[in-house]
């Protein structure tokens, strides 16, 4: 099943994973948008973060809103009119969250902690009575993000989130090398899931920066608990102003 790709890196979402954390001070808003494509699922997402009492480079309170939509398919063994069969199901989901948080800042480390509300809707065709992530649900969500400069050119970032909405979770990490003033190259990994689904992925990424705008492309291999693997690709844009 497709999961909320924004539930936490983000994502990466204030620039940590995108590698814009050391941009010139001043911006109070950040916007991001992206797409995530696998063999049997795809999603698109976006969001905005606001520094309530300062700039994005300073400690202080943050207000964040994000959302998106996805499509996925899967097969499950059922008892049909002609006996046991592997039936194909197709799903569409819509997700959104509103979080309030605080950013802690030191010379080499940025830590953000968030909490708020989360909503998600899954429409599955044909109806799957065994699917626990089905229909509309509202719940609470918590998230944490940390970015750290290991050396002047090497950095690492970890983001984690959990929502009571369908027990959705995500933990993802990136490590990058600042190859040039405009280019970061690195590796990434992620585990994620909900009440019906668990998956993981590993791959590489490249981030091109121009001022307070960054474009990141990533690709690799994804697998789920059915032991099936699939290539994945993502493309995202991040902007501060």
mmCIF file of C-alpha atoms in Angstrom:
data_model
loop_
_atom_site.group_PDB
_atom_site.id
_atom_site.type_symbol
_atom_site.label_atom_id
_atom_site.label_comp_id
_atom_site.label_asym_id
_atom_site.label_seq_id
_atom_site.Cartn_x
_atom_site.Cartn_y
_atom_site.Cartn_z
ATOM 1 C CA UNK A 1 0.000 0.000 0.000
ATOM 2 C CA UNK A 2 1.124 3.541 -0.545
ATOM 3 C CA UNK A 3 2.096 5.379 2.583
ATOM 4 C CA UNK A 4 2.277 9.017 3.490
ATOM 5 C CA UNK A 5 5.655 9.942 2.050
ATOM 6 C CA UNK A 6 5.730 13.132 4.004
ATOM 7 C CA UNK A 7 5.248 11.659 7.480
ATOM 8 C CA UNK A 8 8.428 12.782 8.557
ATOM 9 C CA UNK A 9 11.611 13.556 6.371
ATOM 10 C CA UNK A 10 10.420 15.484 6.041
ATOM 11 C CA UNK A 11 10.877 15.383 5.500
ATOM 12 C CA UNK A 12 13.780 16.383 5.252
ATOM 13 C CA UNK A 13 11.086 18.733 5.083
ATOM 14 C CA UNK A 14 12.690 21.851 6.452
ATOM 15 C CA UNK A 15 15.836 21.279 4.550
ATOM 16 C CA UNK A 16 17.622 18.760 6.695
ATOM 17 C CA UNK A 17 17.415 15.911 4.238
ATOM 18 C CA UNK A 18 17.547 18.262 1.252
ATOM 19 C CA UNK A 19 20.814 19.767 2.408
ATOM 20 C CA UNK A 20 19.788 23.421 2.647
ATOM 21 C CA UNK A 21 20.375 23.801 6.371
ATOM 22 C CA UNK A 22 23.391 26.079 5.982
ATOM 23 C CA UNK A 23 21.801 28.644 3.658
ATOM 24 C CA UNK A 24 22.055 32.328 4.531
ATOM 25 C CA UNK A 25 19.835 33.317 7.471
ATOM 26 C CA UNK A 26 16.640 35.249 6.948
ATOM 27 C CA UNK A 27 13.915 33.013 5.469
ATOM 28 C CA UNK A 28 10.859 32.297 7.640
ATOM 29 C CA UNK A 29 8.901 30.085 5.207
ATOM 30 C CA UNK A 30 9.796 26.775 3.580
ATOM 31 C CA UNK A 31 7.823 24.961 0.878
ATOM 32 C CA UNK A 32 8.394 21.486 -0.530
ATOM 33 C CA UNK A 33 6.788 19.200 -3.100
ATOM 34 C CA UNK A 34 7.661 15.820 -4.524
ATOM 35 C CA UNK A 35 6.691 12.584 -6.212
ATOM 36 C CA UNK A 36 7.530 8.996 -5.233
ATOM 37 C CA UNK A 37 7.139 6.130 -7.729
ATOM 38 C CA UNK A 38 7.420 2.350 -7.252
ATOM 39 C CA UNK A 39 6.305 -0.569 -9.400
ATOM 40 C CA UNK A 40 2.871 -0.858 -7.735
ATOM 41 C CA UNK A 41 2.397 2.503 -6.049
ATOM 42 C CA UNK A 42 2.916 6.206 -6.552
ATOM 43 C CA UNK A 43 2.316 9.356 -4.533
ATOM 44 C CA UNK A 44 2.611 13.127 -4.700
ATOM 45 C CA UNK A 45 2.977 15.413 -1.699
ATOM 46 C CA UNK A 46 3.707 18.952 -0.590
ATOM 47 C CA UNK A 47 3.758 21.194 2.423
ATOM 48 C CA UNK A 48 4.839 24.377 4.160
ATOM 49 C CA UNK A 49 6.715 25.239 7.354
ATOM 50 C CA UNK A 50 6.706 28.615 9.129
ATOM 51 C CA UNK A 51 9.179 29.951 11.705
ATOM 52 C CA UNK A 52 6.818 31.598 14.176
ATOM 53 C CA UNK A 53 9.291 33.644 16.216
ATOM 54 C CA UNK A 54 12.439 33.996 14.112
ATOM 55 C CA UNK A 55 14.018 32.573 10.984
ATOM 56 C CA UNK A 56 14.423 28.970 9.816
ATOM 57 C CA UNK A 57 18.087 29.046 10.889
ATOM 58 C CA UNK A 58 17.341 30.033 14.500
ATOM 59 C CA UNK A 59 15.922 28.138 17.480
ATOM 60 C CA UNK A 60 12.207 28.673 17.893
ATOM 61 C CA UNK A 61 8.676 27.483 17.315
ATOM 62 C CA UNK A 62 7.582 25.979 14.000
ATOM 63 C CA UNK A 63 4.175 25.515 12.387
ATOM 64 C CA UNK A 64 3.972 22.853 9.673
ATOM 65 C CA UNK A 65 1.212 21.661 7.359
ATOM 66 C CA UNK A 66 1.567 18.954 4.722
ATOM 67 C CA UNK A 67 -0.512 16.574 2.644
ATOM 68 C CA UNK A 68 -0.768 14.578 -0.527
ATOM 69 C CA UNK A 69 -2.320 11.647 -2.322
ATOM 70 C CA UNK A 70 -1.275 8.212 -3.477
ATOM 71 C CA UNK A 71 -2.337 5.171 -5.479
ATOM 72 C CA UNK A 72 -1.382 1.539 -4.924
ATOM 73 C CA UNK A 73 -2.346 -2.034 -5.767
ATOM 74 C CA UNK A 74 -1.875 -5.437 -4.138
ATOM 75 C CA UNK A 75 -3.126 -9.009 -4.232
ATOM 76 C CA UNK A 76 -4.644 -11.031 -1.418
ATOM 77 C CA UNK A 77 -5.892 -14.577 -1.140
ATOM 78 C CA UNK A 78 -9.703 -14.711 -0.834
ATOM 79 C CA UNK A 79 -12.495 -17.271 -1.183
ATOM 80 C CA UNK A 80 -14.388 -16.408 -4.362
ATOM 81 C CA UNK A 81 -17.432 -17.924 -6.043
ATOM 82 C CA UNK A 82 -15.189 -20.523 -7.662
ATOM 83 C CA UNK A 83 -13.072 -21.222 -4.587
ATOM 84 C CA UNK A 84 -9.721 -19.789 -3.415
ATOM 85 C CA UNK A 85 -8.185 -17.112 -5.632
ATOM 86 C CA UNK A 86 -5.610 -14.293 -5.589
ATOM 87 C CA UNK A 87 -7.697 -11.154 -6.022
ATOM 88 C CA UNK A 88 -6.246 -7.802 -7.088
ATOM 89 C CA UNK A 89 -7.184 -4.701 -5.065
ATOM 90 C CA UNK A 90 -6.560 -1.078 -6.032
ATOM 91 C CA UNK A 91 -6.362 1.709 -3.465
ATOM 92 C CA UNK A 92 -6.344 5.500 -3.413
ATOM 93 C CA UNK A 93 -5.392 7.464 -0.339
ATOM 94 C CA UNK A 94 -5.357 11.101 0.717
ATOM 95 C CA UNK A 95 -3.393 12.306 3.745
ATOM 96 C CA UNK A 96 -2.772 15.539 5.651
ATOM 97 C CA UNK A 97 -1.280 16.692 8.934
ATOM 98 C CA UNK A 98 -0.919 19.878 10.959
ATOM 99 C CA UNK A 99 1.990 19.960 13.404
ATOM 100 C CA UNK A 100 3.454 22.395 15.919
ATOM 101 C CA UNK A 101 7.065 22.004 16.952
ATOM 102 C CA UNK A 102 10.259 23.528 18.255
ATOM 103 C CA UNK A 103 13.708 23.731 16.650
ATOM 104 C CA UNK A 104 16.858 23.425 18.756
ATOM 105 C CA UNK A 105 20.017 24.730 17.134
ATOM 106 C CA UNK A 106 23.768 24.462 17.753
ATOM 107 C CA UNK A 107 26.774 25.115 15.533
ATOM 108 C CA UNK A 108 26.742 21.611 13.992
ATOM 109 C CA UNK A 109 23.375 20.127 14.935
ATOM 110 C CA UNK A 110 19.711 20.915 14.281
ATOM 111 C CA UNK A 111 16.982 19.070 16.210
ATOM 112 C CA UNK A 112 13.246 19.495 15.591
ATOM 113 C CA UNK A 113 10.383 17.956 17.559
ATOM 114 C CA UNK A 114 6.741 18.108 16.393
ATOM 115 C CA UNK A 115 3.294 17.024 17.552
ATOM 116 C CA UNK A 116 -0.189 17.570 16.160
ATOM 117 C CA UNK A 117 -3.067 16.057 14.244
ATOM 118 C CA UNK A 118 -3.161 13.657 11.305
ATOM 119 C CA UNK A 119 -5.850 12.471 8.898
ATOM 120 C CA UNK A 120 -5.909 9.810 6.203
ATOM 121 C CA UNK A 121 -8.467 8.309 3.840
ATOM 122 C CA UNK A 122 -8.139 4.989 1.965
ATOM 123 C CA UNK A 123 -10.592 3.924 -0.740
ATOM 124 C CA UNK A 124 -10.052 0.303 -1.827
ATOM 125 C CA UNK A 125 -11.727 -1.264 -4.868
ATOM 126 C CA UNK A 126 -13.163 -3.844 -4.632
ATOM 127 C CA UNK A 127 -13.868 -3.560 -0.926
ATOM 128 C CA UNK A 128 -11.346 -5.510 1.157
ATOM 129 C CA UNK A 129 -12.927 -6.565 4.488
ATOM 130 C CA UNK A 130 -9.507 -7.669 5.780
ATOM 131 C CA UNK A 131 -7.867 -4.251 5.264
ATOM 132 C CA UNK A 132 -7.479 -2.337 8.521
ATOM 133 C CA UNK A 133 -6.283 0.816 6.723
ATOM 134 C CA UNK A 134 -9.586 1.526 4.978
ATOM 135 C CA UNK A 135 -11.988 4.460 5.127
ATOM 136 C CA UNK A 136 -11.331 7.766 6.896
ATOM 137 C CA UNK A 137 -9.459 8.140 10.172
ATOM 138 C CA UNK A 138 -8.180 11.002 12.340
ATOM 139 C CA UNK A 139 -5.487 10.774 14.975
ATOM 140 C CA UNK A 140 -2.431 12.223 16.663
ATOM 141 C CA UNK A 141 1.067 12.418 15.195
ATOM 142 C CA UNK A 142 4.562 12.985 16.597
ATOM 143 C CA UNK A 143 7.769 13.525 14.641
ATOM 144 C CA UNK A 144 11.447 14.236 15.276
ATOM 145 C CA UNK A 145 14.235 15.264 12.905
ATOM 146 C CA UNK A 146 17.960 15.627 13.515
ATOM 147 C CA UNK A 147 20.670 16.950 11.188
ATOM 148 C CA UNK A 148 24.371 16.885 12.121
ATOM 149 C CA UNK A 149 27.554 18.002 10.384
ATOM 150 C CA UNK A 150 30.023 15.149 10.981
ATOM 151 C CA UNK A 151 32.842 17.019 9.229
ATOM 152 C CA UNK A 152 32.819 20.288 7.250
ATOM 153 C CA UNK A 153 31.767 18.299 4.150
ATOM 154 C CA UNK A 154 30.028 15.186 5.534
ATOM 155 C CA UNK A 155 26.577 15.244 7.164
ATOM 156 C CA UNK A 156 23.981 12.837 8.470
ATOM 157 C CA UNK A 157 20.235 13.168 9.089
ATOM 158 C CA UNK A 158 17.571 10.965 10.681
ATOM 159 C CA UNK A 159 13.808 11.588 10.703
ATOM 160 C CA UNK A 160 11.160 9.550 12.495
ATOM 161 C CA UNK A 161 7.380 9.855 12.879
ATOM 162 C CA UNK A 162 4.419 7.922 14.227
ATOM 163 C CA UNK A 163 0.685 8.568 13.767
ATOM 164 C CA UNK A 164 -2.147 6.785 15.532
ATOM 165 C CA UNK A 165 -3.992 7.013 12.215
ATOM 166 C CA UNK A 166 -3.736 3.399 11.026
ATOM 167 C CA UNK A 167 -0.582 3.021 13.174
ATOM 168 C CA UNK A 168 1.511 4.681 10.468
ATOM 169 C CA UNK A 169 5.249 4.969 11.110
ATOM 170 C CA UNK A 170 8.383 5.992 9.243
ATOM 171 C CA UNK A 171 12.102 6.117 10.043
ATOM 172 C CA UNK A 172 14.505 7.335 7.412
ATOM 173 C CA UNK A 173 18.138 8.364 7.273
ATOM 174 C CA UNK A 174 20.510 10.020 4.846
ATOM 175 C CA UNK A 175 24.215 10.650 4.820
ATOM 176 C CA UNK A 176 25.605 13.093 2.298
ATOM 177 C CA UNK A 177 28.890 14.509 1.069
ATOM 178 C CA UNK A 178 29.138 18.131 -0.087
ATOM 179 C CA UNK A 179 30.937 17.480 -3.344
ATOM 180 C CA UNK A 180 30.727 21.113 -4.475
ATOM 181 C CA UNK A 181 29.056 24.298 -3.278
ATOM 182 C CA UNK A 182 26.023 23.314 -5.362
ATOM 183 C CA UNK A 183 26.000 19.503 -5.198
ATOM 184 C CA UNK A 184 25.511 16.917 -2.441
ATOM 185 C CA UNK A 185 25.805 13.159 -3.094
ATOM 186 C CA UNK A 186 24.865 10.429 -0.653
ATOM 187 C CA UNK A 187 23.020 7.305 0.422
ATOM 188 C CA UNK A 188 19.598 6.850 2.005
ATOM 189 C CA UNK A 189 17.542 4.181 3.754
ATOM 190 C CA UNK A 190 13.973 3.999 5.063
ATOM 191 C CA UNK A 191 11.588 1.702 6.894
ATOM 192 C CA UNK A 192 7.861 2.483 6.994
ATOM 193 C CA UNK A 193 4.503 0.871 7.475
ATOM 194 C CA UNK A 194 0.999 0.907 8.883
ATOM 195 C CA UNK A 195 -1.500 -1.599 10.264
ATOM 196 C CA UNK A 196 -1.482 -3.533 6.964
ATOM 197 C CA UNK A 197 1.960 -2.967 5.517
ATOM 198 C CA UNK A 198 5.689 -2.897 6.286
ATOM 199 C CA UNK A 199 8.410 -1.960 3.812
ATOM 200 C CA UNK A 200 11.983 -0.786 3.508
ATOM 201 C CA UNK A 201 14.210 0.794 0.903
ATOM 202 C CA UNK A 202 17.823 1.704 0.267
ATOM 203 C CA UNK A 203 19.392 3.806 -2.459
ATOM 204 C CA UNK A 204 21.338 6.885 -3.382
ATOM 205 C CA UNK A 205 20.503 10.540 -3.941
ATOM 206 C CA UNK A 206 21.846 13.740 -5.463
ATOM 207 C CA UNK A 207 20.859 17.258 -4.395
ATOM 208 C CA UNK A 208 21.462 20.312 -6.566
ATOM 209 C CA UNK A 209 21.243 23.641 -4.722
ATOM 210 C CA UNK A 210 20.816 27.178 -6.036
ATOM 211 C CA UNK A 211 20.578 29.625 -3.160
ATOM 212 C CA UNK A 212 17.607 28.674 -0.994
ATOM 213 C CA UNK A 213 16.191 26.265 -3.588
ATOM 214 C CA UNK A 214 17.184 22.598 -3.763
ATOM 215 C CA UNK A 215 16.193 19.802 -6.133
ATOM 216 C CA UNK A 216 16.765 16.212 -4.998
ATOM 217 C CA UNK A 217 16.577 13.036 -7.094
ATOM 218 C CA UNK A 218 16.860 9.590 -5.513
ATOM 219 C CA UNK A 219 16.596 5.990 -6.682
ATOM 220 C CA UNK A 220 17.143 2.513 -5.313
ATOM 221 C CA UNK A 221 15.455 -0.748 -4.350
ATOM 222 C CA UNK A 222 12.382 -1.202 -2.149
ATOM 223 C CA UNK A 223 11.033 -4.376 -0.527
ATOM 224 C CA UNK A 224 8.091 -5.348 1.677
ATOM 225 C CA UNK A 225 7.230 -8.138 4.103
ATOM 226 C CA UNK A 226 6.033 -10.344 1.230
ATOM 227 C CA UNK A 227 9.732 -10.447 0.187
ATOM 228 C CA UNK A 228 8.941 -8.786 -3.144
ATOM 229 C CA UNK A 229 11.333 -6.086 -4.360
ATOM 230 C CA UNK A 230 10.775 -3.103 -6.636
ATOM 231 C CA UNK A 231 12.855 -0.214 -7.925
ATOM 232 C CA UNK A 232 11.851 3.226 -6.694
ATOM 233 C CA UNK A 233 12.524 6.791 -7.771
ATOM 234 C CA UNK A 234 11.763 10.115 -6.126
ATOM 235 C CA UNK A 235 12.018 13.738 -7.196
ATOM 236 C CA UNK A 236 11.488 16.650 -4.814
ATOM 237 C CA UNK A 237 11.869 20.423 -4.720
ATOM 238 C CA UNK A 238 12.527 22.475 -1.582
ATOM 239 C CA UNK A 239 12.438 26.272 -1.289
ATOM 240 C CA UNK A 240 12.996 28.779 1.535
ATOM 241 C CA UNK A 241 11.950 32.415 1.483
#
